[in-house]
Coordinates of C-alpha atoms in Angstrom, one line a residue:
M1 CA 138.7 -123.4 -21.4
N2 CA 138.0 -121.9 -24.8
S3 CA 134.5 -120.7 -25.5
L4 CA 134.4 -122.8 -28.8
N5 CA 131.7 -125.4 -28.6
L6 CA 132.0 -128.7 -30.5
Q7 CA 129.9 -131.7 -31.1
I8 CA 131.1 -135.2 -30.1
H9 CA 130.0 -138.1 -32.2
E10 CA 130.3 -141.9 -31.7
F11 CA 130.1 -145.3 -33.4
S12 CA 131.0 -148.8 -32.3
R13 CA 132.1 -152.2 -33.5
E14 CA 129.4 -154.4 -35.0
F15 CA 128.3 -157.7 -33.5
I16 CA 125.7 -160.2 -34.6
D17 CA 123.2 -162.5 -33.0
I18 CA 123.1 -160.7 -29.6
R19 CA 121.2 -162.6 -27.0
E20 CA 121.1 -163.4 -23.2
K21 CA 122.9 -166.4 -21.9
D22 CA 123.6 -167.4 -18.3
G23 CA 122.3 -164.0 -17.1
K24 CA 124.4 -161.9 -19.4
L25 CA 124.4 -160.6 -23.0
V26 CA 126.6 -162.4 -25.5
S27 CA 127.2 -162.3 -29.2
G28 CA 127.4 -164.8 -32.0
G29 CA 130.5 -163.1 -33.3
F30 CA 131.8 -160.0 -35.2
G31 CA 129.6 -158.4 -37.8
A32 CA 130.7 -157.4 -41.3
S33 CA 131.6 -153.9 -40.4
E34 CA 134.0 -152.3 -37.9
I35 CA 131.8 -149.2 -38.0
A36 CA 128.2 -149.4 -36.8
H37 CA 125.6 -147.5 -34.8
E38 CA 126.9 -144.1 -35.9
T39 CA 125.4 -141.0 -34.4
H40 CA 126.8 -139.0 -37.4
P41 CA 128.4 -140.0 -40.7
V42 CA 131.9 -141.1 -40.1
P43 CA 134.6 -139.2 -42.2
D44 CA 136.7 -141.3 -44.6
K45 CA 139.9 -140.5 -42.8
I46 CA 138.6 -142.1 -39.6
K47 CA 137.0 -145.0 -41.5
Q48 CA 140.4 -145.8 -43.1
A49 CA 142.2 -145.6 -39.8
V50 CA 139.8 -148.0 -38.1
N51 CA 139.7 -150.4 -41.0
R52 CA 143.5 -150.5 -41.1
G53 CA 143.6 -151.4 -37.4
D54 CA 145.3 -148.2 -36.3
L55 CA 143.2 -148.2 -33.2
R56 CA 143.0 -151.9 -32.5
I57 CA 144.3 -154.3 -29.9
N58 CA 145.2 -157.8 -30.8
D59 CA 141.9 -159.8 -30.5
S60 CA 143.7 -162.5 -28.5
Y61 CA 144.6 -160.0 -25.7
P62 CA 141.5 -158.2 -24.5
P63 CA 141.6 -156.0 -21.3
L64 CA 140.9 -157.8 -18.1
Q65 CA 137.3 -158.2 -17.0
Q66 CA 135.9 -154.9 -15.5
E67 CA 138.9 -153.0 -17.0
F68 CA 139.2 -151.0 -20.2
A69 CA 141.9 -149.9 -22.6
L70 CA 142.1 -146.5 -24.4
L71 CA 143.6 -145.7 -27.8
A72 CA 143.8 -142.1 -28.9
K73 CA 144.9 -140.4 -32.1
E74 CA 144.7 -137.1 -34.0
I75 CA 144.2 -137.5 -37.7
D76 CA 144.5 -134.1 -39.3
E77 CA 141.4 -132.1 -38.2
Y78 CA 139.9 -135.1 -36.4
A79 CA 140.5 -136.5 -32.9
I80 CA 139.3 -140.0 -32.0
L81 CA 139.2 -141.9 -28.7
A82 CA 138.6 -145.7 -28.8
V83 CA 137.4 -147.4 -25.6
A84 CA 138.1 -151.1 -25.7
T85 CA 136.5 -153.6 -23.2
R86 CA 136.2 -157.4 -22.8
E87 CA 132.9 -159.1 -23.9
H88 CA 132.1 -162.7 -24.6
D89 CA 130.6 -164.8 -27.4
D90 CA 128.0 -167.4 -27.0
K91 CA 130.7 -170.0 -26.3
N92 CA 132.1 -167.9 -23.5
R93 CA 135.2 -166.9 -25.4
P94 CA 136.5 -163.4 -24.9
L95 CA 135.9 -160.7 -27.5
I96 CA 137.1 -157.1 -27.8
A97 CA 134.3 -154.5 -28.1
Y98 CA 135.1 -150.9 -29.2
R99 CA 133.2 -147.7 -28.6
Y100 CA 134.6 -144.8 -30.5
F101 CA 134.2 -141.1 -29.8
W102 CA 135.4 -138.5 -32.2
L103 CA 135.2 -134.8 -33.0
E104 CA 136.2 -132.4 -35.8
K105 CA 138.1 -129.2 -35.2
P106 CA 136.8 -126.2 -37.2
E107 CA 138.3 -126.0 -40.6
N108 CA 138.0 -122.3 -41.0
N109 CA 139.7 -121.5 -37.7
S110 CA 143.4 -121.5 -36.9
N111 CA 143.0 -123.9 -34.0
D112 CA 146.3 -125.7 -33.9
D113 CA 146.2 -125.2 -30.1
I114 CA 142.8 -127.0 -29.7
D115 CA 143.5 -130.3 -27.9
G116 CA 141.1 -132.7 -29.6
I117 CA 142.2 -135.7 -27.6
G118 CA 142.3 -133.8 -24.3
T119 CA 138.8 -132.5 -25.0
L120 CA 137.6 -136.1 -25.6
I121 CA 139.1 -137.6 -22.5
L122 CA 138.0 -134.9 -20.2
W123 CA 134.5 -135.1 -21.6
W124 CA 134.6 -138.9 -21.4
Q125 CA 135.7 -138.7 -17.8
D126 CA 133.0 -136.2 -16.9
S127 CA 130.4 -138.4 -18.6
K128 CA 131.3 -141.3 -16.2
Q129 CA 133.5 -143.2 -18.7
P130 CA 130.9 -144.6 -21.1
K131 CA 131.8 -147.9 -22.6
F132 CA 130.4 -150.4 -25.1
N133 CA 127.3 -152.4 -24.2
F134 CA 125.3 -154.8 -26.4
K135 CA 122.1 -152.8 -25.8
N136 CA 123.5 -150.0 -27.9
S137 CA 122.4 -147.4 -25.4
N138 CA 124.0 -144.0 -25.5
N139 CA 123.5 -143.6 -21.8
H140 CA 121.7 -140.2 -22.5
L141 CA 125.0 -138.6 -23.1
Q142 CA 125.4 -134.8 -23.6
Y143 CA 127.4 -134.6 -26.8
N144 CA 128.1 -130.8 -26.8
V145 CA 131.5 -129.9 -25.3
D146 CA 133.6 -126.8 -24.8
T147 CA 137.1 -127.3 -26.2
C148 CA 140.3 -127.0 -24.2
S149 CA 143.7 -126.0 -25.6
K150 CA 146.8 -128.0 -25.6
T151 CA 148.5 -125.3 -23.6
E152 CA 145.8 -125.4 -20.9
I153 CA 145.9 -129.2 -20.7
Y154 CA 149.7 -129.2 -20.7
T155 CA 149.8 -126.7 -17.9
L156 CA 147.1 -128.6 -15.9
F157 CA 149.1 -131.9 -16.2
Q158 CA 152.4 -130.2 -15.3
Q159 CA 150.9 -129.0 -12.1
N160 CA 149.6 -132.4 -11.1
F161 CA 152.1 -134.8 -12.6
G162 CA 155.3 -132.8 -12.9
T163 CA 157.5 -135.1 -10.8
I164 CA 156.4 -138.3 -12.5
F165 CA 156.8 -136.7 -15.9
T166 CA 160.4 -135.7 -15.1
E167 CA 161.2 -139.3 -14.3
L168 CA 159.5 -140.6 -17.5
I169 CA 161.1 -138.2 -19.9
A170 CA 164.6 -138.9 -18.5
E171 CA 164.1 -142.5 -19.6
L172 CA 163.0 -141.7 -23.2
K173 CA 165.0 -143.9 -25.5
L174 CA 162.7 -145.5 -28.0
S175 CA 159.9 -144.3 -30.2
P176 CA 157.3 -145.3 -29.2
Y177 CA 158.1 -145.0 -25.5
V178 CA 156.8 -147.9 -23.5
V179 CA 155.6 -147.2 -19.9
V180 CA 154.7 -150.1 -17.5
K181 CA 151.4 -149.7 -15.7
D182 CA 151.4 -149.3 -12.0
V183 CA 148.4 -151.2 -10.5
N184 CA 148.1 -148.5 -7.7
E185 CA 147.5 -145.7 -10.2
T186 CA 144.1 -144.6 -11.4
N187 CA 143.3 -142.5 -14.5
S188 CA 147.0 -142.6 -15.6
Y189 CA 145.8 -142.0 -19.2
F190 CA 145.9 -138.3 -18.2
K191 CA 149.6 -138.7 -17.5
L192 CA 150.1 -140.5 -20.8
H193 CA 148.4 -137.8 -22.7
Y194 CA 150.5 -135.2 -20.9
L195 CA 153.7 -137.0 -21.9
T196 CA 152.6 -137.2 -25.5
L197 CA 151.8 -133.5 -25.5
H198 CA 155.3 -132.7 -24.3
L199 CA 156.8 -134.8 -27.1
N200 CA 154.5 -133.1 -29.5
R201 CA 155.6 -129.6 -28.3
E202 CA 159.3 -130.4 -28.2
F203 CA 159.7 -132.8 -31.2
Q204 CA 156.5 -132.5 -33.2
A205 CA 155.7 -136.2 -32.3
P206 CA 152.3 -137.4 -33.5
L207 CA 149.5 -137.1 -30.9
S208 CA 148.9 -140.8 -30.7
W209 CA 148.9 -143.1 -27.7
A210 CA 147.6 -146.4 -26.3
W211 CA 146.8 -147.0 -22.6
N212 CA 146.5 -150.3 -20.6
V213 CA 147.2 -152.6 -23.5
D214 CA 148.9 -156.0 -23.9
I215 CA 149.5 -156.6 -27.6
I216 CA 148.4 -154.0 -30.2
E217 CA 148.3 -154.4 -34.0
N218 CA 150.8 -151.8 -34.9
P219 CA 152.8 -150.4 -32.0
K220 CA 155.1 -148.3 -34.2
Q221 CA 152.4 -145.8 -35.0
F222 CA 152.0 -144.7 -31.4
T223 CA 154.2 -142.1 -29.7
N224 CA 153.6 -143.6 -26.2
I225 CA 152.2 -146.9 -25.0
W226 CA 151.2 -147.6 -21.4
V227 CA 151.3 -151.4 -21.2
A228 CA 149.4 -153.6 -18.8
N229 CA 152.4 -155.5 -17.4
K230 CA 156.2 -155.8 -17.6
N231 CA 156.1 -158.9 -19.9
T232 CA 154.1 -156.9 -22.4
S233 CA 156.7 -154.2 -22.3
V234 CA 159.4 -156.6 -23.2
K235 CA 157.3 -158.0 -26.1
I236 CA 156.4 -154.6 -27.5
T237 CA 160.0 -153.3 -27.2
S238 CA 161.4 -156.3 -28.9
E239 CA 158.9 -156.0 -31.7
I240 CA 159.8 -152.4 -32.2
K241 CA 163.5 -153.1 -32.3
H242 CA 162.9 -156.0 -34.7
Q243 CA 160.8 -153.9 -37.0
K244 CA 163.3 -151.0 -37.0
S245 CA 166.1 -153.3 -38.0
Q246 CA 164.2 -154.6 -41.0
E247 CA 163.5 -151.2 -42.6
P248 CA 165.6 -148.4 -44.1
K249 CA 166.4 -145.3 -42.1
T250 CA 163.7 -142.7 -42.3
T251 CA 163.0 -139.4 -40.6
S252 CA 161.7 -140.1 -37.1
I253 CA 161.2 -138.4 -33.8
K254 CA 164.0 -140.5 -32.4
D255 CA 166.4 -139.2 -35.1
L256 CA 165.3 -135.6 -34.5
E257 CA 165.8 -135.9 -30.7
K258 CA 169.3 -137.2 -31.3
F259 CA 170.3 -134.0 -33.0
L260 CA 168.3 -131.5 -30.8
N261 CA 171.1 -130.3 -28.5
K262 CA 174.0 -130.8 -30.8
Q263 CA 175.7 -127.9 -32.5
P264 CA 177.7 -127.6 -35.7
K265 CA 181.5 -127.9 -35.6
Q266 CA 183.0 -124.5 -35.3
E267 CA 185.4 -124.9 -38.1
K268 CA 186.8 -121.9 -39.9
A269 CA 184.8 -121.1 -43.1
N270 CA 186.8 -121.9 -46.2
H271 CA 186.1 -118.9 -48.4
A272 CA 187.8 -120.6 -51.3
S273 CA 185.1 -123.2 -51.3
E274 CA 182.3 -120.6 -52.0
E275 CA 182.7 -121.3 -55.7
N276 CA 182.3 -125.1 -55.0
L277 CA 179.1 -124.5 -53.1
K278 CA 177.9 -122.2 -56.0
Q279 CA 178.5 -125.1 -58.5
L280 CA 176.8 -127.7 -56.3
I281 CA 173.7 -125.6 -56.0
L282 CA 173.6 -125.1 -59.8
N283 CA 174.1 -128.9 -60.3
A284 CA 171.2 -129.6 -58.0
I285 CA 168.8 -127.8 -60.4
N286 CA 168.8 -131.1 -62.3
I287 CA 166.3 -132.8 -59.9
E288 CA 166.5 -136.0 -61.9
Q289 CA 169.8 -136.7 -60.1
T290 CA 169.2 -136.4 -56.4
S291 CA 172.9 -137.3 -55.8
H292 CA 173.6 -133.5 -56.4
L293 CA 171.4 -132.7 -53.4
S294 CA 173.4 -135.3 -51.4
Q295 CA 176.6 -133.5 -52.4
I296 CA 175.3 -130.3 -50.8
I297 CA 174.7 -132.2 -47.5
F298 CA 178.2 -133.6 -47.6
F299 CA 179.5 -130.1 -48.1
L300 CA 177.5 -128.7 -45.2
N301 CA 178.8 -131.4 -43.0
E302 CA 182.4 -130.2 -43.6
Y303 CA 182.0 -126.4 -43.9
L304 CA 180.3 -123.7 -41.9
I305 CA 178.7 -121.4 -44.4
H306 CA 176.8 -118.8 -42.4
N307 CA 179.5 -116.1 -43.1
Y308 CA 179.8 -116.9 -46.9
E309 CA 179.3 -113.9 -49.1
K310 CA 176.0 -114.0 -50.9
D311 CA 177.5 -112.5 -54.1
N312 CA 180.1 -115.3 -54.2
V313 CA 177.5 -118.1 -54.0
I314 CA 174.7 -116.9 -56.3
D315 CA 175.2 -117.2 -60.0
T316 CA 174.5 -113.6 -61.1
V317 CA 174.4 -114.7 -64.8
K318 CA 171.6 -117.2 -64.3
F319 CA 170.1 -115.2 -61.5
N320 CA 170.4 -112.0 -63.7
L321 CA 170.8 -109.6 -60.8
G322 CA 167.8 -110.9 -58.8
N323 CA 165.3 -111.5 -61.6
Y324 CA 164.3 -115.2 -61.6
S325 CA 162.1 -114.7 -64.6
Y326 CA 165.2 -115.2 -66.8
M327 CA 165.4 -118.8 -65.7
P328 CA 163.0 -121.6 -66.7
V329 CA 160.3 -121.9 -64.0
K330 CA 161.2 -125.3 -62.7
E331 CA 164.9 -124.4 -62.5
A332 CA 164.0 -121.1 -60.7
V333 CA 161.8 -123.0 -58.2
I334 CA 164.5 -125.5 -57.3
Y335 CA 167.3 -122.9 -57.3
R336 CA 165.5 -120.4 -55.1
A337 CA 164.3 -123.1 -52.7
I338 CA 167.9 -124.1 -52.0
L339 CA 169.1 -120.6 -51.7
V340 CA 166.5 -119.6 -49.2
L341 CA 167.1 -122.7 -47.1
L342 CA 170.9 -121.9 -47.0
G343 CA 170.3 -118.3 -46.2
F344 CA 171.4 -116.7 -49.5
D345 CA 167.9 -115.5 -50.4
D346 CA 165.3 -113.6 -48.4
L347 CA 162.5 -115.8 -46.8
F348 CA 160.0 -112.9 -46.8
K349 CA 160.5 -112.1 -50.4
W350 CA 160.5 -115.7 -51.4
T351 CA 157.2 -116.2 -49.7
Q352 CA 155.7 -113.4 -51.7
W353 CA 157.1 -114.9 -54.9
L354 CA 155.6 -118.3 -54.0
N355 CA 152.1 -116.8 -53.7
N356 CA 152.3 -114.2 -56.5
E357 CA 154.1 -116.2 -59.2
L358 CA 153.8 -119.9 -58.6
D359 CA 151.0 -122.5 -58.9
S360 CA 150.3 -125.1 -56.3
D361 CA 152.5 -127.8 -58.0
E362 CA 155.5 -125.4 -58.1
K363 CA 155.0 -124.5 -54.4
E364 CA 154.9 -128.2 -53.5
L365 CA 158.1 -128.8 -55.4
S366 CA 159.8 -125.9 -53.5
F367 CA 158.8 -127.4 -50.2
K368 CA 159.8 -131.0 -51.2
I369 CA 163.3 -129.9 -52.2
Q370 CA 163.8 -128.2 -48.8
S371 CA 162.3 -131.2 -46.9
F372 CA 164.4 -133.6 -48.8
L373 CA 167.6 -131.8 -47.9
I374 CA 166.7 -132.0 -44.2
E375 CA 165.9 -135.7 -44.5
L376 CA 169.2 -136.4 -46.3
S377 CA 171.1 -134.8 -43.4
I378 CA 169.2 -137.0 -40.9
N379 CA 169.3 -140.3 -42.9
N380 CA 173.0 -139.9 -43.8
Q381 CA 173.8 -139.2 -40.1
S382 CA 175.3 -135.9 -41.2
H383 CA 175.1 -134.2 -37.7
N384 CA 176.9 -131.0 -38.6
A385 CA 174.8 -130.5 -41.8
Y386 CA 171.5 -131.0 -39.9
N387 CA 172.5 -128.6 -37.2
Q388 CA 173.7 -126.1 -39.6
L389 CA 170.5 -126.3 -41.6
Q390 CA 168.4 -125.9 -38.5
S391 CA 170.5 -122.8 -37.5
L392 CA 170.0 -121.4 -40.9
I393 CA 166.3 -121.9 -40.7
F394 CA 166.2 -120.1 -37.3
H395 CA 168.2 -117.2 -38.8
N396 CA 165.6 -117.0 -41.6
Y397 CA 162.9 -116.8 -39.0
S398 CA 164.7 -114.0 -37.3
N399 CA 164.8 -111.9 -40.4
L400 CA 161.2 -112.7 -41.3
L401 CA 159.8 -111.7 -37.9
L402 CA 161.7 -108.4 -38.0
Q403 CA 160.2 -107.7 -41.4
L404 CA 156.7 -108.7 -40.2
S405 CA 157.0 -106.3 -37.3
N406 CA 157.0 -103.4 -39.7
I407 CA 154.0 -104.2 -41.8
S408 CA 150.2 -104.2 -41.1
T409 CA 148.5 -107.4 -40.2
D410 CA 145.9 -106.5 -42.9
S411 CA 148.5 -106.5 -45.6
K412 CA 148.8 -109.1 -48.3
E413 CA 152.4 -109.6 -47.4
Y414 CA 151.6 -110.4 -43.8
K415 CA 148.9 -112.9 -44.8
F416 CA 151.3 -114.7 -47.1
A417 CA 153.8 -115.0 -44.3
T418 CA 151.3 -116.4 -41.8
W419 CA 150.2 -118.9 -44.5
L420 CA 153.8 -120.1 -44.7
L421 CA 154.1 -120.4 -40.9
F422 CA 150.7 -121.8 -40.0
E423 CA 149.1 -123.5 -43.0
S424 CA 151.7 -124.6 -45.6
K425 CA 153.0 -128.2 -45.7
S426 CA 156.6 -127.1 -45.3
I427 CA 159.6 -127.2 -43.0
W428 CA 158.8 -123.5 -42.2
R429 CA 155.6 -124.5 -40.4
Y430 CA 157.3 -127.6 -38.8
Y431 CA 160.2 -125.7 -37.2
F432 CA 158.5 -122.5 -36.3
K433 CA 157.3 -123.7 -32.9
R434 CA 160.7 -125.1 -32.0
Y435 CA 162.3 -121.8 -33.1
T436 CA 160.1 -119.7 -30.8
Q437 CA 160.6 -122.2 -27.9
N438 CA 164.3 -121.9 -28.3
I439 CA 164.1 -118.1 -28.3
V440 CA 162.3 -118.4 -24.9
K441 CA 165.0 -120.8 -23.5
T442 CA 167.8 -118.6 -24.9
L443 CA 166.4 -115.4 -23.5
I444 CA 166.0 -116.9 -20.1
N445 CA 169.5 -118.4 -20.0
Q446 CA 171.1 -115.7 -22.3
D447 CA 172.8 -118.6 -24.1
V448 CA 173.5 -117.8 -27.7
N449 CA 174.6 -121.3 -28.5
L450 CA 171.2 -122.1 -29.8
F451 CA 171.6 -119.5 -32.5
Y452 CA 174.4 -118.0 -34.6
P453 CA 175.9 -114.9 -32.8
D454 CA 174.5 -112.7 -35.6
N455 CA 170.9 -113.6 -34.9
E456 CA 169.5 -110.1 -35.2
L457 CA 166.1 -110.6 -33.5
Y458 CA 167.7 -112.2 -30.4
N459 CA 170.4 -109.5 -30.1
L460 CA 167.7 -106.8 -30.5
L461 CA 165.5 -108.4 -27.8
I462 CA 168.5 -108.6 -25.4
T463 CA 169.0 -104.8 -25.9
N464 CA 165.3 -104.1 -25.4
I465 CA 165.1 -106.2 -22.2
S466 CA 168.2 -104.5 -20.8
E467 CA 166.6 -101.1 -21.4
Y468 CA 163.4 -102.4 -19.8
E469 CA 165.2 -103.6 -16.7
T470 CA 167.1 -100.3 -16.5
S471 CA 163.9 -98.3 -16.6
R472 CA 162.2 -100.2 -13.8
P473 CA 160.2 -99.5 -11.7
Q474 CA 159.1 -96.7 -14.1
P475 CA 157.4 -98.0 -17.3
L476 CA 159.5 -98.1 -20.5
K477 CA 159.4 -94.6 -21.9
N478 CA 159.7 -95.7 -25.6
L479 CA 157.4 -98.6 -26.2
R480 CA 158.2 -100.8 -29.2
K481 CA 154.9 -100.4 -31.0
Q482 CA 156.1 -102.6 -33.9
Y483 CA 156.2 -105.6 -31.6
K484 CA 152.4 -105.6 -31.4
T485 CA 152.3 -107.5 -34.7
L486 CA 154.6 -110.2 -33.3
S487 CA 152.7 -110.5 -30.1
L488 CA 149.5 -111.4 -32.1
L489 CA 151.5 -113.8 -34.2
L490 CA 153.0 -115.6 -31.2
Q491 CA 149.6 -115.7 -29.5
K492 CA 148.2 -117.4 -32.5
L493 CA 151.0 -120.0 -32.4
G494 CA 150.3 -120.7 -28.7
N495 CA 153.7 -119.5 -27.4
N496 CA 152.2 -117.3 -24.8
S497 CA 155.5 -116.7 -23.0
L498 CA 157.0 -115.0 -26.0
S499 CA 153.7 -113.3 -26.9
A500 CA 153.6 -111.8 -23.4
L501 CA 157.1 -110.4 -23.8
F502 CA 156.2 -108.7 -27.0
Y503 CA 152.9 -107.3 -25.5
Q504 CA 154.8 -106.0 -22.5
L505 CA 157.4 -104.3 -24.7
S506 CA 154.9 -102.9 -27.2
E507 CA 151.9 -101.9 -25.0
G508 CA 153.3 -101.9 -21.4
A509 CA 150.8 -104.6 -20.3
V510 CA 149.6 -108.1 -21.3
P511 CA 146.1 -109.2 -22.1
K512 CA 144.6 -111.4 -19.3
D513 CA 144.4 -114.6 -21.3
V514 CA 148.0 -114.4 -22.5
Y515 CA 149.2 -113.4 -19.1
Q516 CA 147.5 -116.4 -17.5
R517 CA 148.8 -118.9 -20.1
A518 CA 152.4 -117.7 -20.1
D519 CA 154.6 -120.6 -18.8
V520 CA 157.4 -118.3 -17.8
Q521 CA 157.9 -114.5 -17.4
I522 CA 161.0 -113.5 -19.4
I523 CA 160.6 -110.1 -17.9
P524 CA 158.2 -109.0 -15.1
L525 CA 154.8 -108.7 -16.7
T526 CA 151.9 -106.3 -16.0
R527 CA 148.4 -107.7 -16.6
K528 CA 146.2 -105.4 -18.6
Q529 CA 143.3 -104.2 -16.6
T530 CA 139.8 -104.5 -17.8
V531 CA 138.7 -101.0 -18.6
T532 CA 135.5 -100.4 -16.6
L533 CA 133.3 -97.2 -16.5
A534 CA 134.8 -96.3 -13.2
I535 CA 138.4 -96.5 -14.5
K536 CA 137.4 -94.5 -17.6
L537 CA 135.9 -91.8 -15.4
R538 CA 139.0 -91.7 -13.1
T539 CA 141.2 -91.5 -16.2
F540 CA 139.1 -88.7 -17.6
I541 CA 139.2 -86.7 -14.4
S542 CA 142.9 -87.2 -14.1
E543 CA 143.6 -86.0 -17.6
Y544 CA 141.2 -83.0 -17.6
K545 CA 141.5 -82.1 -13.9
L546 CA 142.5 -78.4 -14.5
V547 CA 139.7 -77.9 -17.1
I548 CA 137.1 -79.5 -14.7
I549 CA 138.3 -77.2 -11.8
A550 CA 138.0 -74.1 -14.1
L551 CA 134.6 -75.1 -15.3
T552 CA 133.5 -75.8 -11.7
C553 CA 134.7 -72.3 -10.6
I554 CA 132.9 -70.7 -13.5
F555 CA 129.7 -72.6 -12.7
I556 CA 129.9 -71.6 -9.0
S557 CA 130.5 -68.0 -9.9
I558 CA 127.5 -68.0 -12.3
T559 CA 125.4 -69.7 -9.7
G560 CA 126.4 -67.0 -7.1
I561 CA 125.7 -64.1 -9.4
S562 CA 122.3 -65.6 -10.3
W563 CA 121.4 -66.0 -6.7
K564 CA 122.4 -62.5 -5.9
L565 CA 120.3 -61.1 -8.7
A566 CA 117.4 -63.2 -7.7
T567 CA 117.5 -62.1 -4.0
E568 CA 117.9 -58.4 -4.9
Y569 CA 115.4 -58.0 -7.7
L570 CA 112.8 -60.7 -7.1
P571 CA 111.1 -58.9 -4.2
Q572 CA 111.0 -55.7 -6.1
W573 CA 109.5 -57.4 -9.1
Q574 CA 106.8 -59.1 -7.0
Q575 CA 106.0 -55.7 -5.4
N576 CA 105.6 -54.0 -8.8
S577 CA 103.5 -56.9 -10.0
S578 CA 101.1 -56.5 -7.0
K579 CA 100.6 -52.8 -7.6
N580 CA 99.7 -53.4 -11.2

């Protein structure tokens, strides 16, 4: 568990005219507000979600008596868990009561790995599953909680539910994925959360799920739904299919999953078409006509461009030998955003340009152009274009990481790059985790199909790993000190397997927390020992053994001479003193 301590807050659905009838508390009906009895002011984002019904079951289908339903969702920096139970009105008709628990992840901390929902459900379980009651009692709850990370929860669930998970993921066909409840299972919401974490790690699916429900207001917003019975499953699945058929194609997790393991067609690059691509990019500067961007996608669907010559694609007249200041700002923003995405401009230099030269609106335009190209490739079912864009993005990451490995983590350039990868609302933040996961898979399987053959970082790592294996059991003589920067970067991302590799290659050992969280060992790892006083003393003695021996001999010699002098002259001195 992380040492970070957070505060959990709660509120509940409002009821009116609460009184006792036939030995139990009942209500006269719903109050005017969905949010009441707050222990802390409720943020607007959570209020809006609750009022929209994002965490609501259909009022006609409450949980069974003595049962409960859970609905969980992460909304930016907030995580919320809704506990739904069956109550009754004064005419003995069923009502659904909600007790909501929520927390806020620190804004000034890079805590993408904090599992807000996992923290809530573990706290809720440890607190004996508090639910709504008409007495509005908080059951003397302890609201302080130590957070847990997504990596820790994922690892914990994998150890306990790995077999079940394998069976579930193999059946994944719809988004949301509907699981039918097994009456013999208890606390299966842990498994549901684990499944959702997996989809979040692999496909960036929203962390949003519903457990033990019949009919919910908006099933499409959930990544996973654990339904109460098979009939419910049929109803929800039918509703999802119906809703999907009524709306235009959009970017979705299902779409991304379809493309995940496909590769571009290995057609020969048509070098004569470089001029055509050059003109298409120039045409796309006119953002008022998005059809020009579509033409780029059609082109990428037909031609493999990774070996096109940069000088043949970039317009050196408009570009003026690398100086974008000769173009109008809006044109430069669009032009360079496309060039970077297609691999004809340097991602590292572009990131510095974004932060040094552009305002927030111009940055947003850059990101929107790149995102729109990705969405066009998905919505137009342009498989080759999408896969080629993803490979180009990965190639950009490779070059960026190599450049970051040679600069200080305190530098302005490093901070700009980490902003792009961890904080910006861009495709570069979105795909970075997938890229690093693919590096791990590729290094384990040594399968370059996930990347272009000229992926420099991958090829360099293969060489480094080979040298490491050859040097065993002796430690690597020439440690790659520059990888220390990348080990810290990957640790921040939460890819502890890759972070551990870079630590091992740069320092010869891996910090304890990274070592323990690494899912796989790409190469044999050595855990870094805690340096105690005893270890420091042994190291000192080992390094200065000859000096210590010499000093000891000198000390013994001086001691011996002193003793000899004392034994010879002390009696004589005492005798002379007595005479005087």
